[in-house]
């Protein structure tokens, strides 16, 4: 600590989800590492909520090549193949490392790792711990973190990255009481997760607001494929206030079937081959269509049914689902669930190299904050693997960065002080802005898109972004920054969606007729930064 | 939409000297949870602080007390009139409590050098302990932590998880003992409030004590009790005529027979408080219940289970079960909360086990006379949480005397702490005695020999069993009648 309250370190890790904690554990091997988290460590973010599993080619008959093919086909050929190679090659190693560190993953009676089928896989590849896989990983990582020398600062929100001479040299933050603090670091890692909370209906944790996307963007970094938002096919619809809550894909993996209000197993019409285990984009759109065409259940969803499975199987394989639905008054052993799509995952994010470098020196990204691994549609189970594979890489690269000790420019902090003061003289309750933003995004930039709605929504979002927010107490200041970040991320999504003149994976443009399928698309990533924006052209494979 | 009026604890220790309660009326949707109620309040009053992340019961951020009991705000349905307090932990602001000191102390695995993958059986044994979301509900209610350097239920859960993990290289048993393994009173409060229903007392603490036992680390006082049981069949020495010495095998009721039960007396009532058990017999028989008392019954084994010394347990169980089944008894009545809880939860009995409070309220008792006194009821942990019996004792007491409620708290007598960790046990009883004084009552009523004996030692007020209180009501009734009869005869 310096007199002016700046925390100095070699590596600063922002975020305590799977990616951030893994990165910190790795970085600490090389120098002083500080991990900062908006939430209590390991409690925020989506990692502890992940239920279904972790993809790794482990069993006989499976291979990294097959895993790669499935991932790229699922991703509508938009994935960065180099990143996919890394993911599939290193996922098994990182999995076994978690096991060494104490993770309790399910085993089969034959003494193998239990693996279930997730959508888009040809071979069961998803390792799991019941239906609390992410939680199991988080518990393991936290144990490891506690035993390490990483200093952990909890309930501190990073509000911006600090730059000097073109490099990121640290960050500025608000502590629990809303007071300003600063960090100086040779290397800074963004592991802040995704932003699906910008939608009205979302599976995400409260921290899924895209702070990292917004901060990276403001620092000049390039983001790719921000239009690629995955809508999970099965979010709960009741009770209203908890709508969006994820109903894990494992429910379908274990044999759950989808029915409309007429009792038809409608996936027969949309993907007769893969049925309920088709890719998420296909299932989500099919459900949305059933609902739109009037075959919806009382709470505007469709039925997801596991009542044909034995109660014992449900209790063993889906204990968390059973518990959650029971708490909300449905016994899934006897009654059907009601589900509808819910905003779930950002495939896009900061552009990274295989070493997790962003386009700005000194700044690294991993996990959901980074883009490129999943292309236009993520396969279930690939993200948890991504957090470990790229978390370790980011920590390693950042840890090896030379020690520069570049001081942050403390004059910059004055600007932030001024901004804080402005929040106290604002007049708009941030809660109302969030609500309007989420509804606008759901209606105008959701599961299906068209130029008219996108443009209109962009105007609305930009208006919301300009609102003078009110922080009633110092503790409300961080919330104001978050809301501004959400507005910024929303505009990035829309602008990217406008850039992509095709339907691809999770991005569906109803106003565009195209003659190519995903494999033959002439387009690559969309990219967007404060400097430029556009869409990459790519050579169509022969 | 529904409108709910709720009361919320407010305190900003940085600014306010004292906490206060604030009442809010807000609208929420059908099926809303407490968390959504807090969101609705926050939208109107942004100064309210509370914690949450996942909203789905998976992260353990949002535990608060609703009407006094810890719950997850995101999973508990909101209702009109709720009172919402922070967990009983140091408050940072409003409903935000300081969780970091406890979370930071959770032990980490220290992996062995050699590669080792747990088997399916090991995984299955570990899984129930792994579902913990570190919400600290358990820690916030643990009585032993309040009075002693006990690391608490969450730490014990973690020590157990590490002790049975083949990958861990440390000696977790000595760690657990250092952290207070023998200080837990087995009050069961921690797991009753656990949102994941992790049975820490039974599945971690008693198991760790068992492992300690196998390594010869049982406390000497506990080992003495085990020796006594294996030598005499009783956990308490005999220094007066016992209950069983004084009763026949069958006690016929005074009037018509309304039912027949077996009676399991337990060591404390048999050897130390026989008169109380005799009082209970009088109440049962006055209410038409025929009581069969097999004289070969022995200790239920609870003191052994609670302290991890279960070697001779199967013998005891077999003897006790046979004692009742060979007489064709289908309902066995207990009056010791500890024995009742053990027979109900640790035994697999071919007969139904009922606590005396249950049987008396079920059959409907003869009305006793009212005594002009105020009494407090102390809930025995093994009756309240071990057997879920809360209403019945209150119903019975209210027929005889004016009932004053006490805050529900463990008196410190259980789990072997009284003999093994007397400081912990005394400190808890001391706190209990203070609360009793504050309540300003003449007597304390309970329904467990351990509580009665232990509180009796520390409180200035006499402590009586419920059946004794009922009996006094009946005696007064008889006296009054006798008096009336006498008067009318004289007239
Ligand atoms: C309900 C649900 C279920 C899922 N199930 C699966 C599954 O079965 N398999 C799978 O592979 N994937 C699954 N996913 C996706 C996967 O969980 C996430 O993509 C992944 O966990 C993201 O990890 P992360 O570490 O990148 O970010 P997160 O886990 O989201 O962590 C982000 C961290 O950043 C912190 N943070 C954010 N902003 C700031 C700030 N400004 N300052 C400081 N800290 C900040 C947060 O507090 C949090 O600690 C699921 C997602 C959800 C929502
Ligand atoms: S049983 Fe009671 S004393 Fe023991 S750990 Fe649980 S709450 Fe604490
Ligand atoms: S054991 Fe239960 S109550 Fe205690 S922290 Fe874990 S989940 Fe919460
Ligand atoms: S908010 Fe995560 S458990 Fe309630």
GROMACS .gro file of C-alpha atoms and ligand atoms in nm, chain B residues 35 51-62 72-75 133, ligand 4:
model
   22
  577UNK     CA    1  -3.507  -1.159  -0.205
  593UNK     CA    2  -2.626  -0.946  -0.023
  594UNK     CA    3  -2.717  -1.175  -0.310
  595UNK     CA    4  -2.570  -1.312  -0.631
  596UNK     CA    5  -2.719  -1.621  -0.790
  597UNK     CA    6  -3.084  -1.590  -0.687
  598UNK     CA    7  -3.115  -1.968  -0.709
  599UNK     CA    8  -2.987  -2.109  -0.380
  600UNK     CA    9  -2.643  -2.190  -0.519
  601UNK     CA   10  -2.401  -1.926  -0.396
  602UNK     CA   11  -2.484  -1.887  -0.027
  603UNK     CA   12  -2.474  -1.506  -0.026
  604UNK     CA   13  -2.824  -1.422   0.083
  614UNK     CA   14  -3.194  -1.823   0.208
  615UNK     CA   15  -3.370  -1.506   0.098
  616UNK     CA   16  -3.373  -1.622  -0.263
  617UNK     CA   17  -3.553  -1.949  -0.191
  675UNK     CA   18  -2.280  -2.339  -0.019
 1037LIG     S1   19  -2.855  -1.539  -0.384
 1037LIG    FE1   20  -2.724  -1.713  -0.404
 1037LIG     S2   21  -2.803  -1.845  -0.250
 1037LIG    FE2   22  -2.945  -1.683  -0.248
   0.00000   0.00000   0.00000
